[in-house]
Tab-separated table of C-alpha atoms in Angstrom:
chain	number	residue	atom	x	y	z
I	1	MET	CA	90.607	112.895	112.185
I	2	THR	CA	88.366	112.206	109.224
I	3	TYR	CA	86.969	108.819	108.261
I	4	THR	CA	89.663	108.555	105.564
I	5	ASP	CA	92.313	108.650	108.314
I	6	THR	CA	90.948	105.584	110.099
I	7	THR	CA	92.709	102.236	110.089
I	8	THR	CA	89.697	100.534	108.544
I	9	PHE	CA	89.492	102.945	105.586
I	10	THR	CA	93.258	103.009	105.061
I	11	ILE	CA	93.797	99.247	105.234
I	12	ALA	CA	90.885	98.643	102.858
I	13	GLY	CA	92.901	100.608	100.297
I	14	LEU	CA	90.061	102.846	99.236
I	15	PRO	CA	90.619	105.967	97.198
I	16	GLU	CA	89.321	109.191	98.729
I	17	SER	CA	86.951	109.792	95.822
I	18	GLY	CA	84.619	107.692	93.728
I	19	SER	CA	81.403	105.791	94.287
I	20	VAL	CA	82.670	103.657	97.165
I	21	ALA	CA	84.227	106.656	98.906
I	22	ASP	CA	80.929	108.500	98.489
I	23	ALA	CA	79.055	105.593	100.066
I	24	VAL	CA	81.552	105.406	102.901
I	25	ALA	CA	81.283	109.163	103.499
I	26	THR	CA	77.626	108.704	104.409
I	27	ARG	CA	78.805	106.407	107.200
I	28	ALA	CA	81.642	108.571	108.470
I	29	LYS	CA	80.344	108.365	112.046
I	30	ILE	CA	80.588	104.563	111.947
I	31	PHE	CA	84.222	104.826	110.868
I	32	ALA	CA	84.948	107.259	113.697
I	33	MET	CA	83.300	104.917	116.199
I	34	THR	CA	85.229	101.961	114.754
I	35	GLN	CA	88.471	103.872	115.240
I	36	ALA	CA	87.471	104.674	118.813
I	37	ALA	CA	86.770	100.977	119.408
I	38	GLU	CA	90.188	100.100	117.993
I	39	GLU	CA	91.830	102.539	120.381
I	40	ALA	CA	89.819	101.113	123.285
I	41	VAL	CA	90.811	97.486	122.688
I	42	LEU	CA	94.369	97.996	121.396
I	43	ARG	CA	95.535	100.941	123.477
I	44	PRO	CA	93.276	101.283	126.529
I	45	GLN	CA	94.264	103.413	129.486
I	46	ASP	CA	93.903	100.348	131.728
I	47	CYS	CA	95.716	97.488	130.017
I	48	GLY	CA	95.157	94.976	132.764
I	49	ALA	CA	97.645	92.145	132.308
I	50	PHE	CA	98.054	92.699	128.573
I	51	SER	CA	100.347	95.482	127.389
I	52	HIS	CA	99.693	97.494	124.271
I	53	ALA	CA	102.496	95.613	122.521
I	54	LEU	CA	101.046	92.215	123.408
I	55	ARG	CA	97.623	93.310	122.209
I	56	ALA	CA	99.184	94.454	118.931
I	57	GLY	CA	101.020	91.137	118.560
I	58	LEU	CA	97.806	89.202	119.128
I	59	ALA	CA	95.922	91.498	116.740
I	60	ALA	CA	98.571	90.946	114.060
I	61	ARG	CA	98.252	87.190	114.630
I	62	VAL	CA	94.473	87.242	114.225
I	63	ALA	CA	94.795	89.363	111.076
I	64	GLN	CA	97.411	86.942	109.732
I	65	GLN	CA	95.048	84.023	110.402
I	66	ALA	CA	92.386	85.895	108.422
I	67	LYS	CA	94.931	86.232	105.612
I	68	ASP	CA	94.851	90.030	105.766
I	69	GLU	CA	98.512	90.849	105.371
I	70	ALA	CA	97.975	94.626	105.293
I	71	LEU	CA	96.103	94.600	108.591
I	72	ALA	CA	98.639	92.224	110.122
I	73	GLN	CA	101.466	94.579	109.111
I	74	HIS	CA	99.557	97.533	110.569
I	75	TYR	CA	99.333	95.894	113.979
I	76	LEU	CA	102.809	94.408	113.766
I	77	LYS	CA	104.232	97.945	113.909
I	78	GLY	CA	103.195	98.177	117.556
I	79	ALA	CA	103.958	94.589	118.577
I	80	GLY	CA	107.530	95.118	119.750
I	81	GLU	CA	108.780	92.023	121.570
I	82	TYR	CA	105.571	90.189	120.588
I	83	ALA	CA	106.100	90.505	116.832
I	84	ASN	CA	106.933	86.792	116.762
I	85	LEU	CA	103.276	85.977	117.481
I	86	THR	CA	102.451	86.798	113.858
I	87	ASP	CA	104.217	83.565	112.945
I	88	LEU	CA	101.295	81.153	113.132
I	89	ALA	CA	103.627	78.315	114.118
I	90	GLU	CA	104.589	80.310	117.223
I	91	THR	CA	102.896	79.007	120.365
I	92	GLY	CA	103.902	81.820	122.699
I	93	ALA	CA	105.457	79.271	125.066
I	94	GLY	CA	108.809	81.051	125.104
I	95	GLN	CA	107.114	84.157	126.480
I	96	GLY	CA	104.872	82.291	128.911
I	97	LEU	CA	101.861	82.898	126.692
I	98	ARG	CA	100.970	79.430	125.392
I	99	THR	CA	97.552	79.364	127.100
I	100	VAL	CA	96.731	82.927	126.041
I	101	VAL	CA	97.771	82.342	122.415
I	102	THR	CA	95.861	79.052	122.275
I	103	PHE	CA	92.773	80.775	123.672
I	104	VAL	CA	92.999	83.718	121.257
I	105	ASP	CA	93.440	81.340	118.316
I	106	LYS	CA	90.386	79.356	119.387
I	107	VAL	CA	88.237	82.434	119.990
I	108	ALA	CA	89.240	83.801	116.582
I	109	ASN	CA	88.757	80.603	114.606
I	110	GLN	CA	86.461	78.278	116.553
I	111	THR	CA	84.333	80.649	118.594
I	112	ARG	CA	81.429	78.271	119.000
I	113	ASP	CA	83.762	75.663	120.508
I	114	ILE	CA	84.848	77.825	123.456
I	115	SER	CA	83.953	76.030	126.660
I	116	ALA	CA	84.175	76.502	130.390
I	117	GLU	CA	87.381	74.471	130.309
I	118	ASP	CA	89.015	77.078	128.093
I	119	ILE	CA	88.180	79.797	130.597
I	120	ALA	CA	89.266	77.606	133.509
I	121	GLY	CA	92.611	77.020	131.773
I	122	LEU	CA	93.260	80.752	131.629
I	123	GLN	CA	92.190	81.189	135.233
I	124	ALA	CA	94.509	78.364	136.288
I	125	GLU	CA	97.364	80.289	134.636
I	126	GLY	CA	96.466	83.305	136.771
I	127	VAL	CA	94.594	85.299	134.127
I	128	ALA	CA	91.963	87.443	135.844
I	129	ASP	CA	88.370	87.357	134.647
I	130	ALA	CA	88.588	91.004	133.526
I	131	ASP	CA	91.610	90.122	131.372
I	132	ILE	CA	89.766	87.187	129.819
I	133	VAL	CA	87.013	89.622	128.865
I	134	ARG	CA	89.659	91.973	127.442
I	135	LEU	CA	91.016	89.181	125.237
I	136	CYS	CA	87.532	88.386	123.973
I	137	GLU	CA	86.853	92.061	123.274
I	138	LEU	CA	90.059	92.294	121.261
I	139	VAL	CA	89.215	89.272	119.123
I	140	ALA	CA	85.590	90.366	118.679
I	141	PHE	CA	86.709	93.783	117.476
I	142	LEU	CA	89.161	92.232	115.027
I	143	ALA	CA	86.470	89.939	113.630
I	144	TYR	CA	84.324	93.007	112.999
I	145	GLN	CA	87.165	95.060	111.522
I	146	ILE	CA	88.322	92.267	109.218
I	147	ARG	CA	84.792	91.821	107.884
I	148	VAL	CA	84.305	95.545	107.292
I	149	ILE	CA	87.637	95.798	105.488
I	150	SER	CA	86.783	92.752	103.352
I	151	GLY	CA	83.406	94.258	102.502
I	152	LEU	CA	84.961	97.567	101.502
I	153	ARG	CA	87.462	95.798	99.281
I	154	LEU	CA	84.631	93.874	97.635
I	155	MET	CA	82.699	97.098	97.072
I	156	GLN	CA	85.779	98.667	95.520
I	157	GLY	CA	86.197	95.664	93.208
I	158	ALA	CA	82.554	95.823	92.166
I	159	ALA	CA	82.830	99.556	91.477
I	160	ALA	CA	85.903	99.135	89.279
């Protein structure tokens, strides 16, 4: 896999040649590591309580909240029965995920407001501490990926 095959490069919509592509090529290792991080948080060997499909549904939701339709569609492909979570009016209650969806939304959009009560709410629903960490890792990765993609799009616009 080359850096041009990574989700981040592809979703940013960059051409494979030109000044931005040349700049990105000097950071090819970062793109490879970003892809590895995506694999680790979206499709880990040990999913804990959260399947690959649920992770993809939550990732699509976070991307939708960030108004990145291309990234949301990318993750939606793997969301399966959790595709409905991309609808921002969806609470996840019908799938027993209301607390998880509420937590992910808050971590993604109001990170500084996360409190011990938020964690306790997940624990009360039976979510293990390791799975709470997994949720936070997923959202943290998406925040990073969304910002990198936005930056690449801005660079492309400036180069045009």
